[in-house]
């Protein structure tokens, strides 16, 4: 039984009263126990008692990833380390990772949040979840695992990789739900086609896909290739892990943020000023129930829009539109802002292309240039180079028309783009060191 299931449909007034109580307690806890927060609040001359209503959250300092890293490994913990029963770390590509910790109660709450998310996807005890998120320091595998067990699902801890074995177990164990990154789900679909496994014959009814940005067009692609509903799950290790928000099966239009545990804001990327509902900006979270690793106004760098409109599922929690991208992944090509998901959307509308792509960015003198590498579907490949050149020219024009940026589209043979087991690398930026 999910103990706080009623919180999902609380009238806004009651929900906000609960949030305020929890916010006050969190701020108090951060101020009393975490040196970083105390110093940051003192610098702004804010004391815990200044938080009198939810809008007062804007008085609090922002927290950024660099600051978490500066306190590596355990400097941001708000409890003695002997109360920490688990740590995870976010995948820093360079240098030290960001370490996060959980008390026993944090783990139980996280399990509840993920159970709630899986339940929003229509899953019930008796369902079977094939979990292909990576197990380990990454929060995806264990996060979904505990949530699935909390809900009472048969949990299949497959982890990522070994795609042929994934397919064998999907057939033999008759999982009704699959969770992994959307890019890995495509690999599974591709492998199924190679091996002649008919996805229609599997018991799968829903996919719980997240951990990387993906487009609405990718949803259609996944739903048609895997023959199931594809839903978006969101989260980040610094705030908890997967299950901070989840799309519901009924609405399929943006992710409910579990507001009884997270206070969410959308702020202007440059000024940090809170934006009204409906405007696009950076998503910021303050945790409301975490013990070991509470966060105040954590800047996610994820870009989206918050929408308050009621949902047909009856949940009262605000919805966040699917993430358009991370501010660090936003490419500025000759003055035009481009997110990889926008390019993805155009590619996926072109039927003859396969959904595997990677963007390269170069600097030629003072000019930036973008090359979009995408694979041809086998029938397109069979039509020969001249025909493929025509398709490339058409896609180049579509990208210019829809996104406003000129680029070069290179159509590649099947298998040319590296397949991912977890988060796909969508951009290789040759302007940055290391590429
Ligand atoms: O990716 C947690 C997670 C695991 C979420 C499994 C969903 C499913 P991190 O490795 O810390 O944690 O990466 C967090 O991934 O700030 C986003 O940029 C991105 N991200 C996560 N979910 C989504 C999503 C996990 N549904 C970072 N859509 C976040 C777009 C997502 N981006």
Short mmCIF file of C-alpha atoms and ligand atoms in Angstrom, two decimals:
data_model
loop_
_atom_site.label_atom_id
_atom_site.label_comp_id
_atom_site.label_asym_id
_atom_site.label_seq_id
_atom_site.Cartn_x
_atom_site.Cartn_y
_atom_site.Cartn_z
CA UNK A 1 0.00 0.00 0.00
CA UNK A 2 1.33 3.43 -0.89
CA UNK A 3 0.97 5.34 2.37
CA UNK A 4 0.58 8.82 0.93
CA UNK A 5 -1.32 8.08 -2.25
CA UNK A 6 -3.96 10.64 -1.22
CA UNK A 7 -1.35 13.36 -1.51
CA UNK A 8 -1.54 13.03 -5.28
CA UNK A 9 -5.03 14.47 -5.41
CA UNK A 10 -4.90 16.91 -2.49
CA UNK A 11 -6.70 20.19 -3.13
CA UNK A 12 -4.04 22.81 -3.91
CA UNK A 13 -4.60 24.68 -0.66
CA UNK A 14 -3.91 21.59 1.44
CA UNK A 15 -0.99 20.58 -0.74
CA UNK A 16 0.57 24.02 -0.35
CA UNK A 17 0.06 23.99 3.42
CA UNK A 18 1.89 20.64 3.53
CA UNK A 19 4.66 22.03 1.33
CA UNK A 20 5.10 25.07 3.57
CA UNK A 21 5.40 22.93 6.70
CA UNK A 22 7.98 20.74 5.03
CA UNK A 23 9.83 23.69 3.49
CA UNK A 24 10.26 25.35 6.88
CA UNK A 25 11.59 22.13 8.37
CA UNK A 26 13.99 21.60 5.46
CA UNK A 27 15.39 25.14 5.62
CA UNK A 28 15.85 24.83 9.37
CA UNK A 29 17.64 21.52 8.93
CA UNK A 30 19.93 22.85 6.19
CA UNK A 31 20.80 25.93 8.21
CA UNK A 32 21.51 23.99 11.37
CA UNK A 33 23.45 21.10 9.91
CA UNK A 34 25.11 21.98 6.59
CA UNK A 35 27.93 24.50 6.74
CA UNK A 36 27.55 25.41 3.07
CA UNK A 37 23.86 26.35 3.45
CA UNK A 38 24.44 28.26 6.67
CA UNK A 39 27.19 30.35 5.08
CA UNK A 40 25.20 30.93 1.88
CA UNK A 41 22.13 32.03 3.87
CA UNK A 42 24.16 34.21 6.21
CA UNK A 43 25.69 35.91 3.22
CA UNK A 44 22.20 36.81 1.96
CA UNK A 45 21.12 37.65 5.51
CA UNK A 46 18.31 35.12 5.39
CA UNK A 47 17.35 33.15 8.49
CA UNK A 48 15.03 30.13 8.60
CA UNK A 49 12.28 32.19 10.28
CA UNK A 50 12.12 34.48 7.23
CA UNK A 51 10.36 31.68 5.36
CA UNK A 52 6.72 32.46 6.10
CA UNK A 53 5.07 31.43 2.85
CA UNK A 54 5.98 29.41 -0.25
CA UNK A 55 6.91 32.47 -2.31
CA UNK A 56 9.62 33.21 0.29
CA UNK A 57 11.60 30.37 -1.26
CA UNK A 58 13.04 33.02 -3.58
CA UNK A 59 14.88 34.52 -0.59
CA UNK A 60 17.00 31.37 -0.39
CA UNK A 61 20.33 30.94 -2.19
CA UNK A 62 20.57 28.80 -5.29
CA UNK A 63 22.65 25.63 -5.18
CA UNK A 64 24.72 24.68 -8.21
CA UNK A 65 26.40 21.50 -9.27
CA UNK A 66 29.88 23.03 -8.83
CA UNK A 67 29.13 23.73 -5.18
CA UNK A 68 28.11 20.14 -4.58
CA UNK A 69 31.34 19.06 -6.23
CA UNK A 70 33.38 21.44 -4.06
CA UNK A 71 32.04 19.59 -1.02
CA UNK A 72 33.07 16.15 -2.33
CA UNK A 73 32.46 13.57 -1.06
CA UNK A 74 30.22 14.00 2.00
CA UNK A 75 30.39 17.72 2.85
CA UNK A 76 26.74 18.41 1.95
CA UNK A 77 25.29 15.65 4.14
CA UNK A 78 22.86 16.86 6.79
CA UNK A 79 23.16 13.76 8.98
CA UNK A 80 26.18 11.97 10.48
CA UNK A 81 27.54 9.43 8.00
CA UNK A 82 26.55 6.52 10.26
CA UNK A 83 22.93 7.29 9.41
CA UNK A 84 23.59 7.07 5.69
CA UNK A 85 22.63 3.66 4.33
CA UNK A 86 23.32 4.30 0.62
CA UNK A 87 25.30 6.60 -1.62
CA UNK A 88 25.01 7.21 -5.35
CA UNK A 89 27.06 9.43 -7.60
CA UNK A 90 26.24 11.30 -10.74
CA UNK A 91 28.24 10.52 -13.81
CA UNK A 92 30.73 13.35 -14.09
CA UNK A 93 32.59 12.93 -17.37
CA UNK A 94 35.56 14.83 -16.00
CA UNK A 95 36.94 15.06 -12.48
CA UNK A 96 35.17 13.95 -9.36
CA UNK A 97 31.52 12.92 -9.42
CA UNK A 98 28.81 14.45 -7.25
CA UNK A 99 28.05 12.17 -4.33
CA UNK A 100 24.57 11.97 -2.81
CA UNK A 101 23.44 10.07 0.30
CA UNK A 102 20.25 8.56 1.69
CA UNK A 103 19.06 7.62 5.16
CA UNK A 104 16.84 4.58 5.62
CA UNK A 105 13.80 6.88 5.52
CA UNK A 106 15.07 8.59 2.34
CA UNK A 107 15.32 5.18 0.68
CA UNK A 108 11.77 4.34 1.79
CA UNK A 109 10.43 7.68 0.50
CA UNK A 110 12.26 7.25 -2.79
CA UNK A 111 10.73 3.79 -3.12
CA UNK A 112 7.32 5.39 -2.57
CA UNK A 113 7.95 8.08 -5.19
CA UNK A 114 9.00 5.52 -7.78
CA UNK A 115 6.11 3.21 -6.83
CA UNK A 116 3.79 6.16 -7.33
CA UNK A 117 5.39 6.85 -10.71
CA UNK A 118 5.01 3.23 -11.83
CA UNK A 119 1.44 3.25 -10.65
CA UNK A 120 0.82 6.44 -12.71
CA UNK A 121 2.02 4.39 -15.68
CA UNK A 122 -0.85 1.97 -15.02
CA UNK A 123 1.20 -0.74 -13.32
CA UNK A 124 -0.26 -2.74 -10.45
CA UNK A 125 0.90 -5.67 -8.28
CA UNK A 126 1.01 -8.67 -10.59
CA UNK A 127 2.75 -6.69 -13.32
CA UNK A 128 6.35 -7.49 -14.16
CA UNK A 129 9.02 -4.85 -14.67
CA UNK A 130 12.07 -5.58 -16.80
CA UNK A 131 14.60 -3.08 -15.49
CA UNK A 132 17.30 -2.31 -18.05
CA UNK A 133 18.58 0.85 -16.37
CA UNK A 134 22.17 0.44 -15.23
CA UNK A 135 22.72 -0.76 -11.65
CA UNK A 136 25.55 0.82 -9.68
CA UNK A 137 26.40 4.37 -8.74
CA UNK A 138 23.85 5.59 -11.32
CA UNK A 139 20.46 6.01 -9.63
CA UNK A 140 18.43 4.51 -12.49
CA UNK A 141 18.80 0.79 -11.78
CA UNK A 142 18.41 0.69 -8.00
CA UNK A 143 15.91 3.58 -8.01
CA UNK A 144 13.47 1.78 -10.29
CA UNK A 145 14.22 -1.52 -8.56
CA UNK A 146 13.17 -0.41 -5.07
CA UNK A 147 10.12 1.41 -6.43
CA UNK A 148 8.98 -1.67 -8.33
CA UNK A 149 9.37 -3.85 -5.23
CA UNK A 150 7.56 -1.27 -3.10
CA UNK A 151 4.63 -1.39 -5.51
CA UNK A 152 4.69 -5.19 -5.47
CA UNK A 153 5.82 -5.85 -9.04
CA UNK A 154 7.86 -8.84 -10.06
CA UNK A 155 11.15 -7.03 -10.59
CA UNK A 156 13.65 -8.27 -13.15
CA UNK A 157 17.03 -6.64 -12.40
CA UNK A 158 18.54 -6.99 -15.86
CA UNK A 159 20.64 -3.78 -15.96
CA UNK A 160 21.95 -2.41 -19.29
CA UNK A 161 23.74 -4.24 -22.11
CA UNK A 162 23.59 -7.82 -23.40
CA UNK A 163 20.77 -6.86 -25.72
CA UNK A 164 20.15 -10.37 -27.07
CA UNK A 165 19.75 -11.68 -23.54
CA UNK A 166 17.38 -8.80 -22.77
CA UNK A 167 15.20 -10.01 -25.63
CA UNK A 168 15.32 -13.60 -24.52
CA UNK A 169 14.21 -12.67 -21.00
CA UNK A 170 11.55 -10.27 -22.25
CA UNK A 171 10.03 -13.21 -24.12
CA UNK A 172 10.51 -15.86 -21.43
CA UNK A 173 9.58 -13.86 -18.30
CA UNK A 174 6.70 -12.06 -20.03
CA UNK A 175 7.44 -8.67 -18.54
CA UNK A 176 4.55 -6.24 -18.90
CA UNK A 177 6.73 -3.13 -18.53
CA UNK A 178 10.20 -2.15 -19.68
CA UNK A 179 12.32 0.61 -18.23
CA UNK A 180 15.52 2.00 -19.74
CA UNK A 181 16.67 5.11 -21.59
CA UNK A 182 14.66 5.82 -24.75
CA UNK A 183 17.82 5.44 -26.83
CA UNK A 184 18.47 1.99 -25.39
CA UNK A 185 14.85 1.00 -26.03
CA UNK A 186 15.51 1.74 -29.70
CA UNK A 187 18.51 -0.57 -29.62
CA UNK A 188 16.34 -3.32 -28.19
CA UNK A 189 13.80 -2.74 -30.98
CA UNK A 190 16.56 -2.82 -33.61
CA UNK A 191 18.03 -6.04 -32.21
CA UNK A 192 14.56 -7.60 -32.17
CA UNK A 193 14.22 -6.85 -35.88
CA UNK A 194 17.64 -8.37 -36.59
CA UNK A 195 16.79 -11.52 -34.63
CA UNK A 196 13.28 -11.75 -36.03
CA UNK A 197 11.62 -11.31 -32.63
CA UNK A 198 8.08 -10.02 -33.13
CA UNK A 199 7.62 -7.25 -30.53
CA UNK A 200 3.84 -7.51 -30.99
CA UNK A 201 3.93 -10.95 -29.45
CA UNK A 202 5.60 -9.78 -26.22
CA UNK A 203 3.53 -9.08 -23.11
CA UNK A 204 4.89 -5.52 -22.82
CA UNK A 205 2.24 -2.84 -22.43
CA UNK A 206 4.19 0.17 -21.21
CA UNK A 207 7.71 1.62 -21.34
CA UNK A 208 9.04 3.93 -18.62
CA UNK A 209 11.68 5.94 -20.38
CA UNK A 210 13.88 8.73 -19.08
CA UNK A 211 17.34 9.81 -17.92
CA UNK A 212 17.91 11.70 -21.19
CA UNK A 213 15.99 14.23 -23.26
CA UNK A 214 13.71 12.79 -25.96
CA UNK A 215 11.15 14.24 -28.30
CA UNK A 216 7.46 13.62 -28.86
CA UNK A 217 8.46 12.22 -32.27
CA UNK A 218 10.67 9.69 -30.47
CA UNK A 219 7.60 8.66 -28.47
CA UNK A 220 5.74 7.79 -31.71
CA UNK A 221 8.78 5.93 -32.98
CA UNK A 222 9.09 3.88 -29.77
CA UNK A 223 5.38 3.20 -29.51
CA UNK A 224 5.15 1.96 -33.05
CA UNK A 225 8.30 -0.16 -32.93
CA UNK A 226 7.76 -1.63 -29.47
CA UNK A 227 3.95 -1.83 -29.60
CA UNK A 228 3.32 -0.29 -26.21
CA UNK A 229 2.72 3.06 -24.54
CA UNK A 230 5.90 5.07 -23.98
CA UNK A 231 5.90 7.33 -20.92
CA UNK A 232 8.42 9.82 -19.61
CA UNK A 233 10.03 9.53 -16.16
CA UNK A 234 12.24 12.29 -14.81
CA UNK A 235 14.70 12.69 -12.00
CA UNK A 236 18.25 13.54 -11.10
CA UNK A 237 20.59 12.18 -8.49
CA UNK A 238 21.15 15.52 -6.77
CA UNK A 239 17.43 15.78 -6.03
CA UNK A 240 16.78 12.06 -5.41
CA UNK A 241 17.04 9.98 -8.58
CA UNK A 242 14.30 8.75 -10.93
CA UNK A 243 10.74 9.45 -9.77
CA UNK A 244 10.87 13.20 -9.11
CA UNK A 245 8.21 13.41 -11.80
CA UNK A 246 6.30 11.06 -14.08
CA UNK A 247 3.86 11.24 -16.94
CA UNK A 248 0.50 9.64 -16.30
CA UNK A 249 -0.98 7.13 -18.72
CA UNK A 250 -4.28 9.00 -18.90
CA UNK A 251 -2.84 12.41 -19.75
CA UNK A 252 0.42 11.51 -21.54
CA UNK A 253 1.14 15.21 -21.69
CA UNK A 254 3.93 16.33 -19.41
CA UNK A 255 5.21 14.97 -16.11
CA UNK A 256 3.53 15.39 -12.74
CA UNK A 257 6.13 16.66 -10.31
CA UNK A 258 5.52 15.00 -6.92
CA UNK A 259 5.03 18.30 -5.18
CA UNK A 260 4.48 16.93 -1.68
CA UNK A 261 8.20 16.02 -1.73
CA UNK A 262 9.66 18.64 -4.07
CA UNK A 263 9.05 22.35 -4.41
CA UNK A 264 9.54 23.16 -8.07
CA UNK A 265 10.28 26.53 -9.67
CA UNK A 266 11.02 27.62 -13.21
CA UNK A 267 13.51 30.50 -13.38
CA UNK A 268 15.08 32.70 -16.03
CA UNK A 269 18.37 31.04 -17.02
CA UNK A 270 20.32 34.30 -16.99
CA UNK A 271 18.79 36.29 -14.14
CA UNK A 272 17.53 33.47 -11.90
CA UNK A 273 14.22 35.36 -11.50
CA UNK A 274 11.19 33.06 -10.98
CA UNK A 275 9.00 32.86 -14.11
CA UNK A 276 5.21 32.52 -14.21
CA UNK A 277 3.56 29.24 -15.22
CA UNK A 278 3.65 28.72 -18.98
CA UNK A 279 7.03 30.36 -19.58
CA UNK A 280 10.10 28.38 -20.52
CA UNK A 281 13.09 28.44 -18.20
CA UNK A 282 15.39 26.40 -15.98
CA UNK A 283 13.80 23.98 -13.53
CA UNK A 284 14.86 24.43 -9.90
CA UNK A 285 14.06 22.08 -7.01
CA UNK A 286 13.98 22.35 -3.24
CA UNK A 287 13.59 18.99 -1.51
CA UNK A 288 10.87 18.85 1.14
CA UNK A 289 11.37 15.53 2.88
CA UNK A 290 14.98 14.49 2.42
CA UNK A 291 17.12 13.81 5.48
CA UNK A 292 20.66 12.96 4.36
CA UNK A 293 20.98 15.20 1.34
CA UNK A 294 18.45 18.03 1.36
CA UNK A 295 18.83 20.60 -1.42
CA UNK A 296 17.79 24.24 -1.49
CA UNK A 297 16.91 25.68 -4.91
CA UNK A 298 19.04 23.25 -6.89
CA UNK A 299 19.61 24.54 -10.45
CA UNK A 300 19.08 21.53 -12.67
CA UNK A 301 20.11 23.20 -15.97
CA UNK A 302 17.11 21.37 -17.43
CA UNK A 303 14.93 23.56 -19.60
CA UNK A 304 11.16 23.19 -19.53
CA UNK A 305 7.80 24.83 -18.81
CA UNK A 306 5.52 24.32 -15.80
CA UNK A 307 1.82 23.96 -16.50
CA UNK A 308 -0.78 24.15 -13.73
CA UNK A 309 -3.82 23.05 -15.77
CA UNK A 310 -5.76 20.20 -14.17
CA UNK A 311 -5.06 16.79 -15.63
CA UNK A 312 -7.68 14.30 -16.67
CA UNK A 313 -6.13 11.72 -14.33
CA UNK A 314 -7.32 13.81 -11.35
CA UNK A 315 -3.88 14.46 -9.91
CA UNK A 316 -3.46 18.00 -8.64
CA UNK A 317 0.33 18.14 -8.95
CA UNK A 318 1.75 20.59 -11.47
CA UNK A 319 2.96 19.23 -14.79
CA UNK A 320 6.35 19.87 -16.33
CA UNK A 321 6.52 19.70 -20.13
CA UNK A 322 9.03 17.15 -21.41
CA UNK A 323 12.54 18.57 -20.99
CA UNK A 324 13.62 20.27 -24.20
CA UNK A 325 17.26 19.90 -23.23
CA UNK A 326 19.94 20.86 -20.76
CA UNK A 327 21.23 24.40 -20.87
CA UNK A 328 24.77 22.95 -21.19
CA UNK A 329 23.71 20.91 -24.25
CA UNK A 330 22.13 23.87 -25.96
CA UNK A 331 24.16 24.62 -29.05
CA UNK A 332 24.50 28.17 -30.22
CA UNK A 333 25.13 27.92 -33.92
CA UNK A 334 25.70 31.29 -35.52
CA UNK A 335 23.44 32.96 -33.00
CA UNK A 336 20.63 30.38 -33.17
CA UNK A 337 19.87 28.29 -30.08
CA UNK A 338 19.48 24.61 -30.92
CA UNK A 339 18.58 21.67 -28.71
CA UNK A 340 19.41 18.18 -30.00
CA UNK A 341 15.76 17.18 -29.39
CA UNK A 342 14.67 19.73 -32.01
CA UNK A 343 16.95 18.11 -34.58
CA UNK A 344 15.69 14.70 -33.44
CA UNK A 345 12.10 15.77 -34.07
CA UNK A 346 12.87 16.73 -37.68
CA UNK A 347 14.83 13.54 -38.33
CA UNK A 348 12.08 11.34 -36.97
CA UNK A 349 9.48 12.98 -39.15
CA UNK A 350 11.51 11.76 -42.13
CA UNK A 351 10.31 8.22 -42.61
CA UNK A 352 13.23 6.91 -44.62
CA UNK A 353 15.74 7.70 -41.86
CA UNK A 354 16.48 5.44 -38.94
CA UNK A 355 16.29 7.04 -35.46
CA UNK A 356 20.05 6.81 -34.74
CA UNK A 357 21.79 10.16 -34.96
CA UNK A 358 24.62 12.25 -33.58
CA UNK A 359 25.40 15.93 -34.02
CA UNK A 360 28.91 17.27 -34.52
CA UNK A 361 29.86 20.90 -34.07
CA UNK A 362 32.98 22.45 -35.56
CA UNK A 363 34.49 25.88 -35.70
CA UNK A 364 35.71 26.97 -39.12
CA UNK A 365 37.57 30.22 -38.52
CA UNK A 366 35.03 32.43 -36.75
CA UNK A 367 32.02 30.42 -37.90
CA UNK A 368 30.37 27.51 -36.13
CA UNK A 369 29.11 24.71 -38.27
CA UNK A 370 26.84 21.80 -37.44
CA UNK A 371 26.88 18.39 -39.06
CA UNK A 372 23.99 16.02 -38.41
CA UNK A 373 24.96 12.38 -38.86
CA UNK A 374 21.97 10.09 -39.24
CA UNK A 375 21.55 6.53 -40.42
CA UNK A 376 19.52 5.58 -43.47
CA UNK A 377 16.83 2.97 -43.04
CA UNK A 378 17.79 -0.18 -45.03
CA UNK A 379 15.25 0.58 -47.84
CA UNK A 380 16.70 4.06 -48.26
CA UNK A 381 20.18 2.69 -48.36
CA UNK A 382 19.13 0.30 -51.11
CA UNK A 383 18.08 3.25 -53.27
CA UNK A 384 21.67 4.41 -53.73
CA UNK A 385 23.78 7.48 -53.08
CA UNK A 386 22.07 9.88 -55.45
CA UNK A 387 18.70 9.31 -53.84
CA UNK A 388 20.21 9.58 -50.34
CA UNK A 389 21.76 12.93 -51.29
CA UNK A 390 18.32 14.19 -52.24
CA UNK A 391 16.91 13.09 -48.87
CA UNK A 392 19.84 14.78 -47.08
CA UNK A 393 19.16 18.03 -48.96
CA UNK A 394 15.47 17.85 -48.02
CA UNK A 395 16.28 17.26 -44.33
CA UNK A 396 18.76 20.14 -44.37
CA UNK A 397 15.99 22.37 -45.66
CA UNK A 398 13.53 21.09 -43.03
CA UNK A 399 16.03 21.81 -40.24
CA UNK A 400 16.54 25.31 -41.63
CA UNK A 401 12.76 25.86 -41.87
CA UNK A 402 11.83 24.44 -38.45
CA UNK A 403 14.82 25.43 -36.32
CA UNK A 404 16.31 28.28 -38.32
CA UNK A 405 19.83 26.93 -38.52
CA UNK A 406 21.84 25.84 -41.55
CA UNK A 407 23.62 22.53 -41.21
CA UNK A 408 25.02 19.67 -43.22
CA UNK A 409 23.16 16.36 -43.05
CA UNK A 410 25.30 13.27 -43.65
CA UNK A 411 23.38 10.08 -44.22
CA UNK A 412 25.33 7.12 -42.91
CA UNK A 413 24.99 3.36 -43.36
CA UNK A 414 23.26 1.23 -40.72
CA UNK A 415 25.41 0.75 -37.62
CA UNK A 416 27.66 3.78 -38.26
CA UNK A 417 26.41 5.67 -35.20
CA UNK A 418 27.51 4.23 -31.89
CA UNK A 419 24.67 2.54 -29.98
CA UNK A 420 24.23 3.50 -26.34
CA UNK A 421 23.52 1.20 -23.39
CA UNK A 422 22.40 4.12 -21.22
CA UNK A 423 22.43 7.82 -21.93
CA UNK A 424 23.13 8.44 -25.63
CA UNK A 425 25.84 10.92 -26.60
CA UNK A 426 23.90 13.22 -28.91
CA UNK A 427 26.51 15.93 -29.42
CA UNK A 428 30.21 15.82 -30.12
CA UNK A 429 31.43 19.40 -29.84
CA UNK A 430 34.83 19.71 -31.52
CA UNK A 431 35.02 23.33 -30.31
CA UNK A 432 35.57 22.11 -26.76
CA UNK A 433 38.83 20.65 -25.53
CA UNK A 434 38.97 16.90 -25.38
CA UNK A 435 37.15 16.28 -28.70
O1 LIG B 1 19.28 10.22 -14.97
C1 LIG B 1 17.97 9.74 -13.01
C2 LIG B 1 17.01 8.96 -13.83
C3 LIG B 1 17.20 7.60 -13.99
C4 LIG B 1 15.90 9.57 -14.37
C5 LIG B 1 16.28 6.86 -14.71
C6 LIG B 1 14.97 8.83 -15.09
C7 LIG B 1 15.15 7.47 -15.26
P1 LIG B 1 21.37 11.66 -13.36
O2 LIG B 1 22.29 10.65 -13.93
O3 LIG B 1 21.80 12.44 -12.17
O4 LIG B 1 20.01 11.01 -12.95
O5 LIG B 1 21.01 12.65 -14.55
C8 LIG B 1 20.05 13.65 -14.36
O6 LIG B 1 19.35 13.52 -16.68
O7 LIG B 1 19.22 16.64 -14.94
C9 LIG B 1 18.33 15.61 -16.98
O8 LIG B 1 19.25 16.44 -17.67
C10 LIG B 1 18.42 14.20 -17.51
N1 LIG B 1 17.12 13.56 -17.42
C11 LIG B 1 16.67 12.69 -16.50
N2 LIG B 1 15.40 12.30 -16.81
C12 LIG B 1 15.06 12.96 -17.95
C13 LIG B 1 13.90 12.99 -18.77
C14 LIG B 1 19.12 10.34 -13.77
N3 LIG B 1 12.84 12.25 -18.51
C15 LIG B 1 19.82 14.41 -15.65
N4 LIG B 1 13.91 13.83 -19.84
C16 LIG B 1 18.75 15.45 -15.54
C17 LIG B 1 14.98 14.58 -20.12
C18 LIG B 1 16.14 13.76 -18.32
N5 LIG B 1 16.10 14.56 -19.40
#
